[in-house]
Short mmCIF file of C-alpha atoms in Angstrom, two decimals:
data_model
loop_
_atom_site.label_atom_id
_atom_site.label_comp_id
_atom_site.label_asym_id
_atom_site.label_seq_id
_atom_site.Cartn_x
_atom_site.Cartn_y
_atom_site.Cartn_z
CA UNK Z 45 0.00 0.00 0.00
CA UNK Z 46 1.21 3.52 -0.97
CA UNK Z 47 -1.02 6.38 -0.24
CA UNK Z 48 0.61 9.54 -1.56
CA UNK Z 49 3.90 10.67 -2.99
CA UNK Z 50 4.85 14.27 -3.49
CA UNK Z 51 5.52 15.22 -7.10
CA UNK Z 52 8.21 17.52 -5.75
CA UNK Z 53 10.06 14.70 -4.12
CA UNK Z 54 9.83 12.40 -7.08
CA UNK Z 55 10.69 14.77 -9.87
CA UNK Z 56 13.07 17.34 -8.47
CA UNK Z 57 15.98 15.98 -10.49
CA UNK Z 58 14.10 15.11 -13.67
CA UNK Z 59 14.24 16.85 -16.99
CA UNK Z 60 11.06 18.03 -18.63
CA UNK Z 61 9.59 16.28 -21.58
CA UNK Z 62 10.22 19.22 -23.81
CA UNK Z 63 13.97 18.54 -23.70
CA UNK Z 64 15.86 16.61 -26.36
CA UNK Z 65 15.34 12.90 -26.21
CA UNK Z 66 11.95 13.09 -24.56
CA UNK Z 67 9.76 13.99 -27.53
CA UNK Z 68 6.81 11.97 -28.68
CA UNK Z 69 7.74 9.26 -31.20
CA UNK Z 70 5.60 7.99 -34.09
CA UNK Z 71 4.13 5.16 -32.00
CA UNK Z 72 3.50 7.25 -28.90
CA UNK Z 73 0.32 8.76 -27.52
CA UNK Z 74 0.02 12.48 -26.98
CA UNK Z 75 1.01 13.72 -23.54
CA UNK Z 76 -2.59 14.52 -22.61
CA UNK Z 77 -3.80 11.00 -23.46
CA UNK Z 78 -0.71 9.51 -21.81
CA UNK Z 79 -1.62 11.29 -18.59
CA UNK Z 80 -4.89 9.37 -18.33
CA UNK Z 81 -3.25 6.07 -19.33
CA UNK Z 82 -0.73 6.42 -16.50
CA UNK Z 83 -3.55 7.36 -14.11
CA UNK Z 84 -5.50 4.22 -15.09
CA UNK Z 85 -2.42 2.01 -14.75
CA UNK Z 86 -1.66 3.56 -11.35
CA UNK Z 87 -5.23 2.83 -10.25
CA UNK Z 88 -5.03 -0.79 -11.45
CA UNK Z 89 -1.76 -1.53 -9.63
CA UNK Z 90 -2.93 0.01 -6.36
CA UNK Z 91 -6.21 -1.92 -6.58
CA UNK Z 92 -4.31 -5.14 -7.17
CA UNK Z 93 -2.14 -4.44 -4.11
CA UNK Z 94 -5.18 -4.64 -1.80
CA UNK Z 95 -7.05 -7.32 -3.76
CA UNK Z 96 -6.12 -10.12 -1.28
CA UNK Z 97 -7.53 -8.25 1.75
CA UNK Z 98 -11.00 -9.89 1.93
CA UNK Z 99 -9.54 -13.22 0.72
CA UNK Z 100 -7.20 -13.82 3.66
CA UNK Z 101 -10.04 -15.33 5.70
CA UNK Z 102 -10.76 -17.75 2.83
CA UNK Z 103 -7.11 -18.86 2.72
CA UNK Z 104 -7.29 -19.27 6.49
CA UNK Z 105 -10.42 -21.42 6.27
CA UNK Z 106 -8.94 -23.53 3.48
CA UNK Z 107 -5.53 -24.16 5.05
CA UNK Z 108 -6.36 -23.85 8.75
CA UNK Z 109 -3.50 -21.55 9.70
CA UNK Z 110 -3.84 -19.23 12.75
CA UNK Z 111 -4.68 -15.54 12.54
CA UNK Z 112 -1.13 -14.38 13.25
CA UNK Z 113 -0.02 -15.88 9.92
CA UNK Z 114 -2.27 -13.36 8.15
CA UNK Z 115 -0.32 -10.52 9.76
CA UNK Z 116 2.97 -12.05 8.58
CA UNK Z 117 1.69 -12.34 5.00
CA UNK Z 118 0.55 -8.73 5.09
CA UNK Z 119 3.83 -7.55 6.62
CA UNK Z 120 5.68 -9.26 3.76
CA UNK Z 121 3.98 -6.79 1.42
CA UNK Z 122 4.92 -3.80 3.58
CA UNK Z 123 8.54 -4.98 3.76
CA UNK Z 124 8.61 -5.23 -0.04
CA UNK Z 125 7.33 -1.65 -0.34
CA UNK Z 126 9.90 -0.41 2.19
CA UNK Z 127 12.81 -2.11 0.46
CA UNK Z 128 11.67 -0.85 -2.93
CA UNK Z 129 11.22 2.75 -1.78
CA UNK Z 130 14.71 2.73 -0.30
CA UNK Z 131 16.52 0.89 -3.09
CA UNK Z 132 14.79 1.68 -6.41
CA UNK Z 133 11.91 4.10 -5.85
CA UNK Z 134 14.02 7.09 -6.88
CA UNK Z 135 15.90 5.83 -9.93
CA UNK Z 136 13.26 6.88 -12.47
CA UNK Z 137 14.91 10.32 -12.23
CA UNK Z 138 17.64 8.95 -14.52
CA UNK Z 139 16.34 5.57 -15.77
CA UNK Z 140 13.08 7.00 -17.09
CA UNK Z 141 9.51 7.19 -15.78
CA UNK Z 142 7.90 4.91 -18.35
CA UNK Z 143 10.55 2.23 -17.93
CA UNK Z 144 10.14 2.11 -14.13
CA UNK Z 145 6.35 2.00 -14.42
CA UNK Z 146 6.63 -0.92 -16.84
CA UNK Z 147 9.00 -2.71 -14.42
CA UNK Z 148 6.49 -2.16 -11.62
CA UNK Z 149 3.58 -3.53 -13.68
CA UNK Z 150 5.70 -6.53 -14.70
CA UNK Z 151 6.35 -7.30 -11.04
CA UNK Z 152 2.60 -7.14 -10.32
CA UNK Z 153 1.99 -9.54 -13.22
CA UNK Z 154 4.49 -11.97 -11.71
CA UNK Z 155 2.70 -11.64 -8.36
CA UNK Z 156 -0.67 -12.36 -10.02
CA UNK Z 157 0.74 -15.52 -11.60
CA UNK Z 158 2.06 -16.64 -8.22
CA UNK Z 159 -1.33 -16.03 -6.60
CA UNK Z 160 -2.87 -18.24 -9.28
CA UNK Z 161 -0.44 -21.16 -9.23
CA UNK Z 162 1.41 -21.09 -5.89
CA UNK Z 163 -1.13 -20.02 -3.30
CA UNK Z 164 -0.09 -21.85 -0.16
CA UNK Z 165 1.59 -19.85 2.63
CA UNK Z 166 5.13 -19.73 1.09
CA UNK Z 167 3.66 -18.70 -2.25
CA UNK Z 168 1.52 -16.00 -0.63
CA UNK Z 169 4.59 -14.61 1.14
CA UNK Z 170 6.64 -14.47 -2.05
CA UNK Z 171 3.76 -12.98 -4.06
CA UNK Z 172 3.16 -10.27 -1.46
CA UNK Z 173 6.83 -9.30 -1.29
CA UNK Z 174 6.99 -9.01 -5.09
CA UNK Z 175 3.76 -7.00 -5.15
CA UNK Z 176 5.19 -4.65 -2.51
CA UNK Z 177 8.38 -4.15 -4.50
CA UNK Z 178 6.30 -3.26 -7.55
CA UNK Z 179 4.21 -0.72 -5.62
CA UNK Z 180 7.33 0.90 -4.17
CA UNK Z 181 8.82 1.21 -7.66
CA UNK Z 182 5.59 2.60 -9.08
CA UNK Z 183 4.46 5.24 -6.58
CA UNK Z 184 7.10 7.93 -7.04
CA UNK Z 185 7.58 7.20 -10.74
CA UNK Z 186 3.89 7.37 -11.62
CA UNK Z 187 3.28 10.48 -9.51
CA UNK Z 188 6.17 12.30 -11.16
CA UNK Z 189 5.13 11.07 -14.63
CA UNK Z 190 1.59 12.35 -14.14
CA UNK Z 191 2.88 15.77 -13.11
CA UNK Z 192 5.26 16.01 -16.04
CA UNK Z 193 2.81 14.72 -18.66
CA UNK Z 194 0.15 17.19 -17.55
CA UNK Z 195 2.53 20.14 -17.39
CA UNK Z 196 3.59 19.40 -20.98
CA UNK Z 197 0.04 18.89 -22.27
CA UNK Z 198 -1.41 21.88 -20.38
CA UNK Z 199 1.45 24.17 -19.33
CA UNK Z 200 -0.97 26.94 -18.39
CA UNK Z 201 -2.94 24.79 -15.98
CA UNK Z 202 -0.71 24.52 -12.90
CA UNK Z 203 -0.06 21.43 -10.76
CA UNK Z 204 -3.39 21.15 -8.91
CA UNK Z 205 -5.17 18.67 -11.24
CA UNK Z 206 -2.17 16.36 -11.53
CA UNK Z 207 -1.76 16.31 -7.75
CA UNK Z 208 -5.45 15.64 -7.19
CA UNK Z 209 -5.58 12.86 -9.79
CA UNK Z 210 -2.47 11.26 -8.30
CA UNK Z 211 -3.99 11.24 -4.81
CA UNK Z 212 -7.38 10.00 -6.00
CA UNK Z 213 -6.07 7.10 -8.10
CA UNK Z 214 -3.56 6.11 -5.40
CA UNK Z 215 -5.97 6.01 -2.48
CA UNK Z 216 -8.95 5.14 -4.68
CA UNK Z 217 -7.13 2.11 -6.01
CA UNK Z 218 -6.39 0.95 -2.48
CA UNK Z 219 -10.10 1.33 -1.76
CA UNK Z 220 -11.60 -0.49 -4.74
CA UNK Z 221 -9.28 -3.52 -4.62
CA UNK Z 222 -10.95 -5.11 -1.57
CA UNK Z 223 -14.41 -4.19 -2.84
CA UNK Z 224 -13.81 -5.93 -6.17
CA UNK Z 225 -12.36 -9.05 -4.53
CA UNK Z 226 -15.19 -9.14 -1.99
CA UNK Z 227 -17.83 -8.91 -4.71
CA UNK Z 228 -16.12 -11.64 -6.74
CA UNK Z 229 -15.90 -13.88 -3.68
CA UNK Z 230 -19.55 -13.27 -2.79
CA UNK Z 231 -21.19 -13.69 -6.18
CA UNK Z 232 -18.82 -15.59 -8.48
CA UNK Z 233 -17.14 -19.01 -8.37
CA UNK Z 234 -13.46 -19.71 -7.62
CA UNK Z 235 -12.91 -16.71 -5.30
CA UNK Z 236 -9.18 -17.51 -4.89
CA UNK Z 237 -8.63 -17.74 -8.64
CA UNK Z 238 -10.98 -15.49 -10.62
CA UNK Z 239 -9.99 -12.07 -9.11
CA UNK Z 240 -6.32 -12.68 -9.87
CA UNK Z 241 -7.07 -13.97 -13.37
CA UNK Z 242 -9.09 -10.84 -14.16
CA UNK Z 243 -6.38 -8.54 -12.82
CA UNK Z 244 -3.73 -10.46 -14.71
CA UNK Z 245 -5.49 -9.45 -17.92
CA UNK Z 246 -5.99 -5.87 -16.70
CA UNK Z 247 -2.31 -5.52 -15.79
CA UNK Z 248 -1.20 -6.96 -19.14
CA UNK Z 249 -3.40 -4.44 -21.00
CA UNK Z 250 -2.04 -1.66 -18.77
CA UNK Z 251 1.54 -2.63 -19.65
CA UNK Z 252 0.80 -2.43 -23.37
CA UNK Z 253 -0.89 0.96 -22.97
CA UNK Z 254 1.92 2.38 -20.80
CA UNK Z 255 4.46 1.35 -23.43
CA UNK Z 256 2.77 3.86 -25.78
CA UNK Z 257 3.04 6.80 -23.34
CA UNK Z 258 5.71 9.44 -23.99
CA UNK Z 259 8.79 9.50 -21.77
CA UNK Z 260 9.34 12.68 -19.78
CA UNK Z 261 12.94 12.14 -18.65
CA UNK Z 262 15.93 12.32 -20.95
CA UNK Z 263 18.17 9.36 -20.24
CA UNK Z 264 21.70 10.43 -19.43
CA UNK Z 265 24.40 9.33 -21.87
CA UNK Z 266 26.46 8.23 -18.88
CA UNK Z 267 24.50 6.44 -16.18
CA UNK Z 268 25.11 7.98 -12.74
CA UNK Z 269 26.54 5.82 -9.98
CA UNK Z 270 23.79 3.95 -8.19
CA UNK Z 271 23.04 4.76 -4.57
CA UNK Z 272 20.07 3.99 -2.34
CA UNK Z 273 17.64 6.78 -1.52
CA UNK Z 274 19.30 9.22 0.86
CA UNK Z 275 17.35 10.21 3.93
CA UNK Z 276 18.10 13.65 5.35
CA UNK Z 277 16.57 14.91 8.60
CA UNK Z 278 16.40 18.65 9.31
CA UNK Z 279 18.91 19.42 12.07
CA UNK Z 280 17.22 22.57 13.37
CA UNK Z 281 13.66 21.22 13.53
CA UNK Z 282 14.00 17.63 14.70
CA UNK Z 283 11.29 17.92 17.33
CA UNK Z 284 8.67 18.99 14.80
CA UNK Z 285 9.87 16.44 12.28
CA UNK Z 286 9.63 13.72 14.94
CA UNK Z 287 6.02 14.75 15.65
CA UNK Z 288 5.15 14.49 11.95
CA UNK Z 289 6.89 11.11 11.76
CA UNK Z 290 4.99 9.77 14.78
CA UNK Z 291 1.67 10.89 13.25
CA UNK Z 292 2.51 9.29 9.90
CA UNK Z 293 3.58 6.07 11.65
CA UNK Z 294 0.32 5.91 13.60
CA UNK Z 295 -1.86 6.69 10.58
CA UNK Z 296 -0.35 3.91 8.50
CA UNK Z 297 -0.73 1.52 11.43
CA UNK Z 298 -4.49 2.06 11.19
CA UNK Z 299 -4.41 1.24 7.47
CA UNK Z 300 -2.30 -1.83 8.24
CA UNK Z 301 -4.97 -3.08 10.62
CA UNK Z 302 -7.73 -2.80 8.03
CA UNK Z 303 -5.75 -4.34 5.17
CA UNK Z 304 -4.64 -7.32 7.23
CA UNK Z 305 -7.03 -8.22 10.05
CA UNK Z 306 -10.37 -6.52 9.35
CA UNK Z 307 -11.90 -9.50 7.45
CA UNK Z 308 -10.73 -11.90 10.18
CA UNK Z 309 -12.25 -9.66 12.87
CA UNK Z 310 -15.48 -9.46 10.90
CA UNK Z 311 -15.83 -13.23 10.63
CA UNK Z 312 -14.31 -14.32 13.95
CA UNK Z 313 -15.44 -11.59 16.36
CA UNK Z 314 -18.40 -9.87 14.70
CA UNK Z 315 -19.80 -13.07 13.11
CA UNK Z 316 -20.18 -11.46 9.69
CA UNK Z 317 -19.31 -14.03 7.03
CA UNK Z 318 -20.25 -12.06 3.91
CA UNK Z 319 -17.24 -11.75 1.59
CA UNK Z 320 -18.78 -8.59 0.14
CA UNK Z 321 -18.83 -6.97 3.57
CA UNK Z 322 -15.24 -8.13 4.14
CA UNK Z 323 -14.25 -6.16 1.06
CA UNK Z 324 -16.58 -3.22 1.65
CA UNK Z 325 -15.16 -2.38 5.09
CA UNK Z 326 -11.55 -1.73 3.93
CA UNK Z 327 -13.02 0.03 0.88
CA UNK Z 328 -14.96 2.37 3.16
CA UNK Z 329 -11.89 3.20 5.25
CA UNK Z 330 -9.67 4.02 2.27
CA UNK Z 331 -12.48 5.82 0.46
CA UNK Z 332 -13.07 7.98 3.54
CA UNK Z 333 -9.37 8.83 3.57
CA UNK Z 334 -9.43 9.90 -0.09
CA UNK Z 335 -12.71 11.82 0.20
CA UNK Z 336 -11.60 13.73 3.30
CA UNK Z 337 -8.42 14.89 1.54
CA UNK Z 338 -10.45 16.13 -1.43
CA UNK Z 339 -13.28 17.73 0.54
CA UNK Z 340 -11.00 19.59 2.96
CA UNK Z 341 -8.19 20.34 0.49
CA UNK Z 342 -8.84 24.09 0.64
CA UNK Z 343 -8.41 24.23 4.41
CA UNK Z 344 -5.04 25.25 5.79
CA UNK Z 345 -2.71 22.50 7.00
CA UNK Z 346 -3.34 23.58 10.58
CA UNK Z 347 -7.13 23.47 10.15
CA UNK Z 348 -6.87 19.99 8.59
CA UNK Z 349 -4.79 18.86 11.54
CA UNK Z 350 -7.27 20.30 14.05
CA UNK Z 351 -10.00 18.27 12.32
CA UNK Z 352 -7.87 15.13 11.91
CA UNK Z 353 -6.94 14.59 15.57
CA UNK Z 354 -10.48 14.19 16.99
CA UNK Z 355 -11.56 12.10 14.00
CA UNK Z 356 -8.72 9.61 14.49
CA UNK Z 357 -9.14 9.40 18.27
CA UNK Z 358 -12.94 9.11 18.05
CA UNK Z 359 -12.73 6.51 15.29
CA UNK Z 360 -10.20 4.36 17.16
CA UNK Z 361 -12.23 4.57 20.36
CA UNK Z 362 -15.28 3.41 18.44
CA UNK Z 363 -13.31 0.51 16.97
CA UNK Z 364 -12.33 -0.66 20.43
CA UNK Z 365 -15.92 -0.46 21.68
CA UNK Z 366 -17.21 -2.14 18.53
CA UNK Z 367 -14.88 -5.10 19.06
CA UNK Z 368 -15.73 -5.36 22.77
CA UNK Z 369 -19.52 -5.35 22.26
CA UNK Z 370 -19.39 -7.20 18.91
CA UNK Z 371 -21.15 -4.28 17.21
CA UNK Z 372 -20.77 -4.60 13.44
CA UNK Z 373 -22.08 -1.20 12.42
CA UNK Z 374 -20.21 0.58 15.19
CA UNK Z 375 -17.02 -1.10 13.97
CA UNK Z 376 -17.69 -0.08 10.35
CA UNK Z 377 -18.72 3.50 11.15
CA UNK Z 378 -15.73 3.95 13.43
CA UNK Z 379 -13.41 2.67 10.71
CA UNK Z 380 -14.81 5.26 8.29
CA UNK Z 381 -14.32 8.05 10.85
CA UNK Z 382 -10.77 6.89 11.60
CA UNK Z 383 -9.98 6.60 7.89
CA UNK Z 384 -11.13 10.17 7.24
CA UNK Z 385 -8.97 11.38 10.11
CA UNK Z 386 -5.93 9.39 9.00
CA UNK Z 387 -6.14 10.86 5.49
CA UNK Z 388 -6.00 14.39 6.90
CA UNK Z 389 -3.40 13.47 9.52
CA UNK Z 390 -1.04 12.00 6.95
CA UNK Z 391 -1.52 14.92 4.58
CA UNK Z 392 -0.69 17.28 7.45
CA UNK Z 393 2.41 15.24 8.30
CA UNK Z 394 3.63 15.55 4.71
CA UNK Z 395 2.97 19.31 4.68
CA UNK Z 396 4.80 19.83 7.98
CA UNK Z 397 7.78 17.73 6.89
CA UNK Z 398 8.04 19.58 3.56
CA UNK Z 399 7.98 22.95 5.33
CA UNK Z 400 10.98 22.07 7.49
CA UNK Z 401 13.58 21.83 4.74
CA UNK Z 402 15.03 23.81 1.88
CA UNK Z 403 13.89 22.87 -1.64
CA UNK Z 404 17.24 21.17 -2.28
CA UNK Z 405 16.63 18.68 0.53
CA UNK Z 406 12.83 18.44 0.45
CA UNK Z 407 12.81 15.14 -1.43
CA UNK Z 408 15.11 13.53 1.13
CA UNK Z 409 12.99 14.75 4.04
CA UNK Z 410 9.80 13.46 2.39
CA UNK Z 411 11.54 10.15 1.71
CA UNK Z 412 12.20 9.87 5.43
CA UNK Z 413 8.52 10.47 6.24
CA UNK Z 414 7.37 7.87 3.73
CA UNK Z 415 9.80 5.26 4.98
CA UNK Z 416 8.74 5.86 8.61
CA UNK Z 417 5.09 5.65 7.55
CA UNK Z 418 5.66 2.27 5.91
CA UNK Z 419 7.47 1.06 9.03
CA UNK Z 420 4.17 1.94 10.74
CA UNK Z 421 2.38 -0.18 8.17
CA UNK Z 422 4.52 -3.25 8.88
CA UNK Z 423 5.80 -3.25 12.47
CA UNK Z 424 2.57 -2.77 14.48
CA UNK Z 425 0.81 -5.45 12.44
CA UNK Z 426 3.72 -7.83 13.02
CA UNK Z 427 3.57 -7.11 16.77
CA UNK Z 428 -0.16 -7.82 16.68
CA UNK Z 429 0.63 -11.13 14.99
CA UNK Z 430 3.12 -12.04 17.72
CA UNK Z 431 0.62 -11.08 20.42
CA UNK Z 432 -2.08 -13.23 18.80
CA UNK Z 433 0.11 -16.30 19.38
CA UNK Z 434 -0.40 -15.79 23.13
CA UNK Z 435 -3.61 -13.78 23.60
CA UNK Z 436 -7.11 -13.69 22.00
CA UNK Z 437 -7.83 -11.24 19.22
CA UNK Z 438 -10.18 -8.91 21.16
CA UNK Z 439 -7.78 -7.74 23.91
CA UNK Z 440 -4.94 -7.50 21.40
CA UNK Z 441 -6.98 -5.22 19.14
CA UNK Z 442 -8.10 -3.08 22.09
CA UNK Z 443 -4.49 -2.54 23.15
CA UNK Z 444 -3.57 -1.82 19.53
CA UNK Z 445 -6.14 0.96 19.13
CA UNK Z 446 -5.21 2.49 22.51
CA UNK Z 447 -1.51 2.65 21.60
CA UNK Z 448 -2.10 3.91 18.07
CA UNK Z 449 -4.63 6.46 19.32
CA UNK Z 450 -2.12 7.76 21.87
CA UNK Z 451 0.58 8.06 19.19
CA UNK Z 452 -1.79 9.89 16.84
CA UNK Z 453 -2.81 12.30 19.60
CA UNK Z 454 0.79 12.92 20.70
CA UNK Z 455 2.10 13.50 17.18
CA UNK Z 456 -0.82 15.69 16.16
CA UNK Z 457 -0.71 17.90 19.24
CA UNK Z 458 3.06 18.38 18.94
CA UNK Z 459 2.62 19.49 15.32
CA UNK Z 460 -0.04 21.98 16.40
CA UNK Z 461 2.32 23.48 18.98
CA UNK Z 462 5.15 24.09 16.52
#
């Protein structure tokens, strides 16, 4: 899962498409059409990344493994994203946007094949790692490509539309993946086969279409020496940066909960066995995150943060109560409230982090925030998995929401006091 990437961070070192070597060839789409092709491919990959969410409970029923294994399989995806962001997420600046997007889609195609033909626990782990690597390679590259394609097609327009489309397809893809898989599992046969087969075709079509999109980076005649993504922390504002990092960590921990354990909680604690509902709940959380960012986009960062803190705390409190009293609709409604708050909280964290550095180091500071956020996606869920070996799911989840709620409150309030 990759929620947002700043176009500034991804494209600060790129060359515009109007430069030599980046012009549209005879078999290329126009930049305006290419913009929408990349947006559609971005949406498809992000949807595929959350496709397994409502299916984990079906794997668990089929193979009889304990709930903590689900958290390990999910964490494998987050680890793949982390490694990819650190090692290859930035190299489209010199290797080319289109090429990196094609590599990312190819990795997702490999993952889809593995889901189809090697779907026991080892196969699931390998497929999720590969899928995570593909998402990490895609996020920065696609975000930068969208910005550059739009600025070439409509130079008078400004960056707002490209930024909005990038956010919507990123978070919207994360939302619709579980909904599609849940609907397939509820109404169609072969729920552990058909969703992956359909997305295999979609990803293959996306790869062909992306190959026709113009490149926006001129490849250097001499390839620069490879290095992993550098992470630079602002020396004179570490307290504020730490607050933003804590908030980002906590927000992604909430998303990690819903993309790993929500279907298991629904079936095991709330006694809701509908596969459609298992997909609709994560969809609602991610959709709330995307909608809140769009609806409140015109508010100042401080106003968004003031709204985000009570939404996250209230939503997490409702989740805890919903699990304790086995209240399905309270659990769902609280997830939506928490998701809306997390979207605003993470957006505020990005804005605060970006404001702490000079333009020359902004990409490195944002890279640090994203890496910390994805640690929040992986580590808390892994700790939940370890705890589930010893304790029942209800007390573990209650402790989880208390800790994450406290971190969200602490990080948000410290950012407000800066």
